[in-house]
Coordinates of C-alpha atoms in Angstrom, one line a residue:
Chain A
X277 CA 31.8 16.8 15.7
X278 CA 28.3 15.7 14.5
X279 CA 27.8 12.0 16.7
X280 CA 27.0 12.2 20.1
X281 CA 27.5 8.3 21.6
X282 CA 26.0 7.0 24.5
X283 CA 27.0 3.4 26.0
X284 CA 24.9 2.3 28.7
X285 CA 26.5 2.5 32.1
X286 CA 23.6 -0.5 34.0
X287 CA 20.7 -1.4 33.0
X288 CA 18.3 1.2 35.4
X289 CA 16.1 -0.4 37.5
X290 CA 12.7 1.8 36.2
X291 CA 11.8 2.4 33.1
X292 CA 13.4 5.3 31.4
X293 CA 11.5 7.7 29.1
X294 CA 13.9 9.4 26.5
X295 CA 11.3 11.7 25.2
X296 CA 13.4 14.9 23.5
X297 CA 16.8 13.0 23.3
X298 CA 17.2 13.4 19.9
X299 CA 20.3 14.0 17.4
X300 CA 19.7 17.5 16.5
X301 CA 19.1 18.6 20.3
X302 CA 22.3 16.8 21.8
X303 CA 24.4 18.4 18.3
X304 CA 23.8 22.1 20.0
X305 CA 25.2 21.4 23.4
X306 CA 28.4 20.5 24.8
X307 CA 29.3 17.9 26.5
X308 CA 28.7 18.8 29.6
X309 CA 25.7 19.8 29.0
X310 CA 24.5 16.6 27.4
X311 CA 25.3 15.0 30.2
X312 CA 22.8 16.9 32.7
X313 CA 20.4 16.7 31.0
X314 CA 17.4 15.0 32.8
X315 CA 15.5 12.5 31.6
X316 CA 12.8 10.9 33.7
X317 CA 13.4 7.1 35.5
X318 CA 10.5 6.1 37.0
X319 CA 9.4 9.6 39.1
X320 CA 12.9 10.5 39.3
X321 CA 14.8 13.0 36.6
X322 CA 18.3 11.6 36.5
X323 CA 21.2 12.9 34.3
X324 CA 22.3 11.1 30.9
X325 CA 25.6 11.5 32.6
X326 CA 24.3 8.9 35.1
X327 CA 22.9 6.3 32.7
X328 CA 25.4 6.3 30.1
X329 CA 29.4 7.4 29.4
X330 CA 29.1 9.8 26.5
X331 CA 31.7 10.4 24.0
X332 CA 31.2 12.9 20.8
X333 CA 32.9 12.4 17.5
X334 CA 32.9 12.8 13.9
X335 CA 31.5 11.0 11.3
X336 CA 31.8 10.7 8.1
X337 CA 29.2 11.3 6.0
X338 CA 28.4 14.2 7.4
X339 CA 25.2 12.9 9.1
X340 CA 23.9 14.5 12.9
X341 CA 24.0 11.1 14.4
X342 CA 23.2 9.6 18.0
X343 CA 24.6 6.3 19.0
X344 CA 23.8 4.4 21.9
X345 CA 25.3 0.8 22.9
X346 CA 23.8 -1.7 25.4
X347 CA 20.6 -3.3 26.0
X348 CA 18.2 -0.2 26.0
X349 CA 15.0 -2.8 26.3
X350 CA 14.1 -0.5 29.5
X351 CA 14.3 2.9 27.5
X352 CA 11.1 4.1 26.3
X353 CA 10.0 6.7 23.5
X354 CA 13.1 6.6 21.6
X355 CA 13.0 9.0 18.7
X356 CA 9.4 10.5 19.6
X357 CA 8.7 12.7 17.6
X358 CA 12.3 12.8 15.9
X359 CA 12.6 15.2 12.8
X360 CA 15.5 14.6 11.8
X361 CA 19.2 13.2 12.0
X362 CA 20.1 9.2 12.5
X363 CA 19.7 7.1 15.4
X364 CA 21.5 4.1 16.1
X365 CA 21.3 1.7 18.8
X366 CA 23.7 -1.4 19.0
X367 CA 21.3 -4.1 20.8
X368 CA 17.6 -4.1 21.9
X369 CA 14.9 -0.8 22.4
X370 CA 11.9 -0.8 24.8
X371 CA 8.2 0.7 23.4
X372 CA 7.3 3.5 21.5
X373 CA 10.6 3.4 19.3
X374 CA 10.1 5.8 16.7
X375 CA 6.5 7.0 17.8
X376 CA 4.7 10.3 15.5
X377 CA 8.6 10.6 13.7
X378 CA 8.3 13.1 11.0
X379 CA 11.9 12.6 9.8
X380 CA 15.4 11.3 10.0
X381 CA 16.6 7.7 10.2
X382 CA 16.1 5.4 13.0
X383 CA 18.0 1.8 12.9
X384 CA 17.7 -0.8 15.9
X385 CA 19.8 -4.1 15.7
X386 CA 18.4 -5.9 18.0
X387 CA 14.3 -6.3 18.6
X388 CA 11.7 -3.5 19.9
X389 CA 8.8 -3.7 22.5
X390 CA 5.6 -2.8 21.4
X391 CA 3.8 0.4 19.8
X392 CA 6.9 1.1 17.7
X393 CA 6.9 3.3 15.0
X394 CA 3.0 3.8 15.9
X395 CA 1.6 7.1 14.3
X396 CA 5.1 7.5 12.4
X397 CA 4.5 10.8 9.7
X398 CA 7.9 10.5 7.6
X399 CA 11.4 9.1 7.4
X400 CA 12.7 5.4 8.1
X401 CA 12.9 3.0 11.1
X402 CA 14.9 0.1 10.5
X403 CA 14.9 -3.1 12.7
X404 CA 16.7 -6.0 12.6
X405 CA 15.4 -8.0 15.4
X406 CA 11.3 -8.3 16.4
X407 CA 8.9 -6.1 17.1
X408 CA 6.3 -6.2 19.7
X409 CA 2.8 -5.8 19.5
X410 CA 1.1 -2.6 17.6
X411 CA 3.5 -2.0 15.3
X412 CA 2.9 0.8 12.9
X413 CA -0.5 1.3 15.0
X414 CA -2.2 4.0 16.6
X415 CA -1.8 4.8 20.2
X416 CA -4.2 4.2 23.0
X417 CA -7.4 6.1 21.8
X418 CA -6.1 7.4 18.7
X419 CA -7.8 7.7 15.2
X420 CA -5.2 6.9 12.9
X421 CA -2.2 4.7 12.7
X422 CA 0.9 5.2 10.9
X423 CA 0.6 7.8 8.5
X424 CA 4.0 7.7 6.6
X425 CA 7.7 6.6 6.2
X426 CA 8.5 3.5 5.7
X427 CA 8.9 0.7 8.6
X428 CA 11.3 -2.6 8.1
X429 CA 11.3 -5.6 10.4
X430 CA 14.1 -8.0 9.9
X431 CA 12.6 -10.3 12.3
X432 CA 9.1 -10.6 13.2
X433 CA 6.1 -8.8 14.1
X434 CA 3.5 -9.2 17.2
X435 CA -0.3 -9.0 16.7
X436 CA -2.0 -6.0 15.3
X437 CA 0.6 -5.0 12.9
X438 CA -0.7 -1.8 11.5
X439 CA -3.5 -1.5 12.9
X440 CA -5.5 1.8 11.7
X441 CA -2.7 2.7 9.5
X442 CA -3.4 5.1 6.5
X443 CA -0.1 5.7 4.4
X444 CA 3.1 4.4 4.4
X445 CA 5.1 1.6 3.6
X446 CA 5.6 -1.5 6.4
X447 CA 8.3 -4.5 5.7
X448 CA 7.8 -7.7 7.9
X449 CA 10.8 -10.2 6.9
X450 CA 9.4 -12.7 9.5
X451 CA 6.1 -14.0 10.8
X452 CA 3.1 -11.5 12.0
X453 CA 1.4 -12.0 14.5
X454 CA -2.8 -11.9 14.6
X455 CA -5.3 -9.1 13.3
X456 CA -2.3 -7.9 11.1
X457 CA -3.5 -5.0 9.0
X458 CA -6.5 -4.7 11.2
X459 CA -9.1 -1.7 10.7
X460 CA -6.0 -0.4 8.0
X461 CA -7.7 2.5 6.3
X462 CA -4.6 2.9 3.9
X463 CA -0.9 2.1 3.4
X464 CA 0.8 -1.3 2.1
X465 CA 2.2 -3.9 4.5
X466 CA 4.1 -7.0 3.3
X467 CA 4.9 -9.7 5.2
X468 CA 7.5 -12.5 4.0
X469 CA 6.6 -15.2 6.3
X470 CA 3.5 -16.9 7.8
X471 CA 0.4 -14.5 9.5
X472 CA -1.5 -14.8 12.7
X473 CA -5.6 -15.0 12.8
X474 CA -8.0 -12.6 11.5
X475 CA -6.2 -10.7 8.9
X476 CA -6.8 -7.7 7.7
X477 CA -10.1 -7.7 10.0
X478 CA -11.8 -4.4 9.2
X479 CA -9.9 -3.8 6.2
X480 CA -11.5 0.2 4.7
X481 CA -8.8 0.4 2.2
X482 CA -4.6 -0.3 1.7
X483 CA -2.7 -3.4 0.5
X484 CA -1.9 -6.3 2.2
X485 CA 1.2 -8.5 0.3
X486 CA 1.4 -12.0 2.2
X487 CA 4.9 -13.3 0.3
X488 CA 4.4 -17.2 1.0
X489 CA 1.3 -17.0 3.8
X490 CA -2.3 -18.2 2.4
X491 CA -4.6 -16.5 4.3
X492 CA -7.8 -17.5 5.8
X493 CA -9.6 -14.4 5.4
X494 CA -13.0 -13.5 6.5
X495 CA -15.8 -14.4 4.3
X496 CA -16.2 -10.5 3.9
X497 CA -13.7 -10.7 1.0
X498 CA -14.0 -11.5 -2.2
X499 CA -11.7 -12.7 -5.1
X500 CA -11.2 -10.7 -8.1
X501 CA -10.0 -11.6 -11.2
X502 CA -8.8 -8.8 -13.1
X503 CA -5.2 -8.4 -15.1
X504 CA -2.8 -6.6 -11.8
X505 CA 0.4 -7.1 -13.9
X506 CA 1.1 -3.2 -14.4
X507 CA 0.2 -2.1 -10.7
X508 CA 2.4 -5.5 -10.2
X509 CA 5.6 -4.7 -11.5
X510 CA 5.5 -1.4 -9.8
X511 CA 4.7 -2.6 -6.6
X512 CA 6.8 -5.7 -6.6
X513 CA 9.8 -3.9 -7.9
X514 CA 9.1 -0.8 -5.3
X515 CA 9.1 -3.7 -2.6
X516 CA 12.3 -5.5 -3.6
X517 CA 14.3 -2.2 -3.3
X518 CA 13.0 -1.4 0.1
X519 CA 13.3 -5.1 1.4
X520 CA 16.9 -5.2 -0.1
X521 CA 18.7 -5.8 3.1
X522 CA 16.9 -7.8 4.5
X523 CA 17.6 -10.7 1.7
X524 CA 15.9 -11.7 -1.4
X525 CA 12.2 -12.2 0.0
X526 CA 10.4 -10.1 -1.9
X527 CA 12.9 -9.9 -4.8
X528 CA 11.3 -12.9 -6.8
X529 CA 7.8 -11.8 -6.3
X530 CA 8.0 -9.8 -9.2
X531 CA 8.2 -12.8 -11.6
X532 CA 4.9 -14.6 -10.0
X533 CA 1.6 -12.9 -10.3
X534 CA -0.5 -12.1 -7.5
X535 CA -4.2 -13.7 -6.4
X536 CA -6.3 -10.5 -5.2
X537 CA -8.5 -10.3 -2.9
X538 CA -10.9 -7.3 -1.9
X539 CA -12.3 -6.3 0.9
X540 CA -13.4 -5.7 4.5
X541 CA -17.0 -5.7 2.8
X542 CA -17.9 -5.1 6.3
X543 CA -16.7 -1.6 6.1
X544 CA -16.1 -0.3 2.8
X545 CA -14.2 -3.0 1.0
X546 CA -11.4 -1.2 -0.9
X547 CA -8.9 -2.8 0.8
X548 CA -7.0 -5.9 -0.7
X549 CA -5.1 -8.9 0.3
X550 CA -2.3 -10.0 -2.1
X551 CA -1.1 -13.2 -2.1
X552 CA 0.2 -16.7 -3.8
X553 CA -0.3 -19.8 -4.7
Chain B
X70 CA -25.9 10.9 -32.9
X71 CA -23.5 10.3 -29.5
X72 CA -22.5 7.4 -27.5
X73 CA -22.4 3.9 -30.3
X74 CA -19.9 1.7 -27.9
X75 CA -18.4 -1.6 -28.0
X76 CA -16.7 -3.3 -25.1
X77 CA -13.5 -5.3 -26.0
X78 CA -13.9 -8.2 -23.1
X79 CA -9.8 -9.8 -23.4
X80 CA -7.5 -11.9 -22.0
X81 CA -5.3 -9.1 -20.3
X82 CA -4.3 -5.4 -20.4
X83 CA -2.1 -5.8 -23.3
X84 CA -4.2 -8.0 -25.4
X85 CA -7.8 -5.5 -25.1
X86 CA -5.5 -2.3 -25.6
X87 CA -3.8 -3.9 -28.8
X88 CA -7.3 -5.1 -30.2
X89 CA -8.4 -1.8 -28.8
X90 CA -5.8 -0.2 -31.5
X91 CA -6.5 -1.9 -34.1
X92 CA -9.8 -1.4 -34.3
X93 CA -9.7 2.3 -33.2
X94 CA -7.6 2.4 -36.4
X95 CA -10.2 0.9 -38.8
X96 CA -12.7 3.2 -37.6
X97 CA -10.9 6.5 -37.9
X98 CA -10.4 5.8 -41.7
X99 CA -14.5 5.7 -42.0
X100 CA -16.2 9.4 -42.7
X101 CA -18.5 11.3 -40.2
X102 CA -17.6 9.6 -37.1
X103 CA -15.1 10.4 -34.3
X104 CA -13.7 8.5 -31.3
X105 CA -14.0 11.3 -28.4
X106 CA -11.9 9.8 -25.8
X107 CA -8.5 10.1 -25.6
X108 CA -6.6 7.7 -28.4
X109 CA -10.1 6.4 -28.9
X110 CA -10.2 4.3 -26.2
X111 CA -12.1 4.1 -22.9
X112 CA -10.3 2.7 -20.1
X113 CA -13.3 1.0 -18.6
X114 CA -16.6 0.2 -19.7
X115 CA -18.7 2.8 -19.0
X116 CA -22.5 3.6 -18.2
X117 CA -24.6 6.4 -17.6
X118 CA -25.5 7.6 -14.4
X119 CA -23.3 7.0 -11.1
X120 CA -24.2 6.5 -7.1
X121 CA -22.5 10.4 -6.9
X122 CA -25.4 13.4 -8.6
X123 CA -22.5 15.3 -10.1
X124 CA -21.1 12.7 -12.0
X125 CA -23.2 11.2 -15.1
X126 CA -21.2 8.2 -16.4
X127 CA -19.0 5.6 -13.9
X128 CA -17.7 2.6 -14.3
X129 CA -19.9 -0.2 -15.7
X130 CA -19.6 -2.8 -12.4
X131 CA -21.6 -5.7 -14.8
X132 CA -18.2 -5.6 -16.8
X133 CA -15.5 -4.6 -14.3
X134 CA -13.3 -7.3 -13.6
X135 CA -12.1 -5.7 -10.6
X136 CA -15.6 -5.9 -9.1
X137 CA -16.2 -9.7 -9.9
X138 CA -17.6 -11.0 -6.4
X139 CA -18.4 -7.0 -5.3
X140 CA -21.1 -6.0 -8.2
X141 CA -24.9 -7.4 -7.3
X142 CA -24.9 -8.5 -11.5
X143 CA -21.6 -8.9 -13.3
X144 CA -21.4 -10.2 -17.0
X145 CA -18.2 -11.3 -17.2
X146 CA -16.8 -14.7 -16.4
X147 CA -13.2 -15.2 -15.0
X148 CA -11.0 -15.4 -17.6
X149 CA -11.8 -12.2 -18.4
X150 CA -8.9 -9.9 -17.0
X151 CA -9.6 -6.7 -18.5
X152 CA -12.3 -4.5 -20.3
X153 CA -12.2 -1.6 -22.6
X154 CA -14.2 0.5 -24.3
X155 CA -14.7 2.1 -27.8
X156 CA -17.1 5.0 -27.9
X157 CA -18.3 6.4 -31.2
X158 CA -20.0 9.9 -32.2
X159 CA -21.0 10.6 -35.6
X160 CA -22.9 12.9 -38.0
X161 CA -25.8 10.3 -38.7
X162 CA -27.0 6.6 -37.4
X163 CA -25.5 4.9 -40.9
X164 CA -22.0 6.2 -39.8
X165 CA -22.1 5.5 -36.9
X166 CA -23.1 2.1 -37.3
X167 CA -20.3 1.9 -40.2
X168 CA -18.1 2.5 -37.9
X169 CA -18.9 -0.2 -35.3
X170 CA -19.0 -2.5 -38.0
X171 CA -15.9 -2.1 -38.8
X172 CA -14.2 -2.0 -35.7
X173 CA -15.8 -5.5 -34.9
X174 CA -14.6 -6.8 -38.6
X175 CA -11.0 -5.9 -37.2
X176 CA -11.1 -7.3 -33.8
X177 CA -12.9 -11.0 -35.9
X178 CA -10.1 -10.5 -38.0
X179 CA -7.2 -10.6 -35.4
X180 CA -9.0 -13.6 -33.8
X181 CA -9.9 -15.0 -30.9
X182 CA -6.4 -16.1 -29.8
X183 CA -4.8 -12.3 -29.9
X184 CA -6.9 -12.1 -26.5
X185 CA -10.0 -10.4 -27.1
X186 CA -12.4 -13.1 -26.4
X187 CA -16.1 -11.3 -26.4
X188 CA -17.1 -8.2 -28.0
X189 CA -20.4 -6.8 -26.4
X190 CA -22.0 -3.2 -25.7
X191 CA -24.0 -1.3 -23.6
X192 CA -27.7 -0.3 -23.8
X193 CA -28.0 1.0 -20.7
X194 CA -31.5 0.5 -20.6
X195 CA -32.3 2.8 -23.8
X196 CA -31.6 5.5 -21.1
X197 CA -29.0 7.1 -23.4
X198 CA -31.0 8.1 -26.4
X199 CA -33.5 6.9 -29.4
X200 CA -30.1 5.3 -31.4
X201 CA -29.9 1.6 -30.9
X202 CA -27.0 -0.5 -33.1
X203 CA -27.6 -4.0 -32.5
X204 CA -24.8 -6.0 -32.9
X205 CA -26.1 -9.0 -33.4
X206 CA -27.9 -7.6 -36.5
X207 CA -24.5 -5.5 -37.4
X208 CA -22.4 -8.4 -37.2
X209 CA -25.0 -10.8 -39.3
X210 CA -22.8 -9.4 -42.4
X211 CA -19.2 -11.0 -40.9

C-alpha cells in the first residue's frame, strides 16, 4: 500500500498549515495514525482525521503517493520542504505550494495562491490552473528565489514571477502578470502568452523567453545581434519537451529565430530577454 | 614571431567556421608557421589584456557581436552575426606573413556570398610586440 488519500470533509473555517504532511511521512504510519496527526487550523491543532476521510491503497507504478480531493484553496504550505514522493491534489491549493521542495513530484489541477513553488531546490511542480503572485520567488526577506526544479503553469501567472530566482526552469502557458523575472539573478522563465509591466526589471543574469509578448523593456537593455541559432535549438527543443502537456506553445519556436535582448545594465547586464517578431 | 591574426567577420556561425576551415587549411600547407589554438581556430576575437589581472587576453568587445549596444566602441555593424579568429605563430616575420596571405587568398576565393563578409585584425595598439602585418599592404597582391 504506497497512496495515502485524503478527501476533504468541509472546507475549515481558518486557514490550515500542512507543513510535514508529506508522502513519505504518512507511508510509515498506519492509518490510525495518520489520522491523529495534528496539523495546525488557525491556533488550534486539529486531527487529519477531522478535516479529511482517509483511505490508503496501492498504486501502480510503484510511486509513494498522497492524494487529496476537494477544494484545498484554505490549506497552506503544501509540500514544504517535500523530498520526495508525488503529490496530487484534485482541485485548487492555497499559498506556499511547493515552497524550498528539494524533490518528488507535486501536480495541482486546479490554480494556487501565491508564493508557490518560491525557493524550490529540485524536483517538479506541475499546475494546471493559475498561480498567484510570487511565483518561483523568494520569501519575505529572503536572498534568493527559486533555485531549481522545474515549475509549469498551465494557466497564468500573477505579478513578480520569479522574482530573485537563480536556477531552474519556469513554464507560464498563460499570461504573467507585472515585474516578471524581476531582480532574476539566474534561471530561464518562458511565458507563452502576453506579460505585465516592467519586465525583467533588475535583470543580473538568466533568460527570459516571451513566446508571442513584445516587450517594452527598460531602456537599460540593449539589442544584440549576434547568430543564437546553436544555443537556440537547444533551448527551444529543451522547452518543447518540458511544455509538452500543456499544448504546442513552445513546440514551433524552434523553427523561428529569436530577437535578443541584454540586460538590466542597471545591475550587471547579463541577463536576456528573448523574444519575436 | 607570435600572435599574426585575422578576424573572419560572417554572416553566421556556420558560414565564419566553414571560411574559418578553409583557410586554416591553406595555411597549414605553408612551412614555419603553426595555428596554436585548437583546430586553428579562435572562437572569438581576441585581445590582449582583460578587466581581471590574472587573465592576459579576453574577448575583443570592438568585434563581439554579442556586445553590440554593451561595448563603449564596437566595429562591427549588424549583419554581422558571428566573429572568429585565426592566430598564427611562426619561425620568422616572412612566414608568418605567408601564411596570412594565404589564408585571406582562400576566404577572397570562396567569396563574399559563402558568408564571410569582412576580413580584419587586431593591432591592439602595438601592445603585442615589434611585428606588424598590414593587411592592406598583404592583400595589395590579391
Amino acid at each position: 500500500v504506497n497512496e495515502v488519500r485524503l478527501r476533504l470533509r468541509d472546507a475549515p473555517m481558518l486557514r490550515v498549515d500542512l507543513r510535514g504532511i508529506t508522502p513519505l511521512a504518512l507511508a510509515r504510519l498506519p492509518e490510525d495514525g495518520i489520522a491523529r496527526t495534528t496539523v495546525w487550523h488557525g491556533n488550534e491543532a486539529l486531527a487529519l482525521g477531522e478535516l479529511f476521510a482517509i483511505e490508503r491503497r496501492q498504486r501502480g507504478d510503484g510511486e509513494t503517493a498522497l492524494a487529496f480531493e476537494g477544494d484545498l484553496a484554505r490549506f497552506d504550505r503544501l509540500g514544504w520542504q517535500l523530498d520526495g514522493g508525488c503529490v496530487q491534489v484534485d482541485g485548487n491549493i492555497g499559498h506556499y505550494v511547493g515552497a524550498e521542495m528539494r524533490a518528488g513530484h507535486i501536480r495541482i489541477s486546479g490554480r494556487a495562491g501565491t508564493f508557490a513553488a518560491c525557493e524550490m531546490r529540485g524536483g517538479e511542480l506541475r499546475i494546471d490552473g493559475d498561480v498567484g503572485d510570487f511565483a518561483a520567488g523568494s520569501l519575505p526577506g529572503s536572498m534568493d528565489g527559486m533555485r531549481g526544479g522545474t515549475l509549469l503553469v498551465g494557466g497564468n501567472a500573477g505579478e513578480r514571477c520569479g522574482d530573485r530566482m537563480r536556477r531552474g526552469i519556469v513554464l507560464i502557458t498563460g499570461r504573467v502578470g507585472d515585474f516578471v523575472a524581476s531582480r532574476m539573478v539566474a534561471g530561464t522563465i518562458a511565458v507563452a502568452g502576453a506579460i505585465g509591466a516592467h519586465p525583467a526589471f533588475g535583470m543580473r543574469r538568466g533568460t527570459l523567453v516571451l513566446a508571442s509578448a513584445r516587450p517594452l523593456l527598460l531602456p537599460t537593455f540593449v539589442s544584440t545581434s549576434h547568430d543564437l541559432s546553436v544555443i537556440w535549438r537547444l533551448l527551444a527543443a529543451s522547452l518543447a519537451r518540458i511544455s509538452a502537456p500543456y499544448g504546442p506553445e513552445f513546440a514551433l519556436l524552434a523553427q523561428r529565430h529569436p530577437l535578443r535582448y541584454a540586460g538590466d545594465l542597471a545591475v550587471e547586464g547579463k541577463g536576456e530577454v528573448l523574444c519575436f517578431d | 614571431v607570435g600572435g599574426g591574426n585575422l578576424l573572419l567577420l560572417a554572416r553566421d556561425t556556420d558560414a565564419a567556421l566553414a571560411g574559418a576551415e578553409a583557410a586554416v587549411a591553406a595555411m597549414r600547407r605553408l612551412p614555419d608557421v603553426i595555428l596554436p589554438f585548437p583546430g586553428g581556430v579562435v572562437r572569438s576575437g581576441s585581445k590582449v589584456g582583460s578587466k581581471y589581472a590574472s587573465s592576459p587576453a579576453s574577448t575583443n568587445d570592438a568585434f563581439c557581436p554579442s556586445l553590440i549596444g554593451l561595448a563603449a566602441r564596437t566595429e562591427l555593424t549588424p549583419d554581422v552575426r558571428c566573429v572568429l579568429e585565426i592566430v598564427i605563430d611562426g619561425l620568422t616575420d616572412t612566414a608568418v606573413a605567408a601564411a596570412m596571405r594565404a589564408g585571406v587568398a582562400t576566404i577572397i576565393g570562396r567569396g563574399a556570398a559563402a558568408g564571410v563578409t569582412r576580413i580584419s585584425a587586431g593591432n591592439y595598439g602595438g601592445k603585442l610586440g615589434p611585428f606588424h602585418f598590414h593587411l592592406h599592404e598583404m592583400a595589395a597582391a590579391l
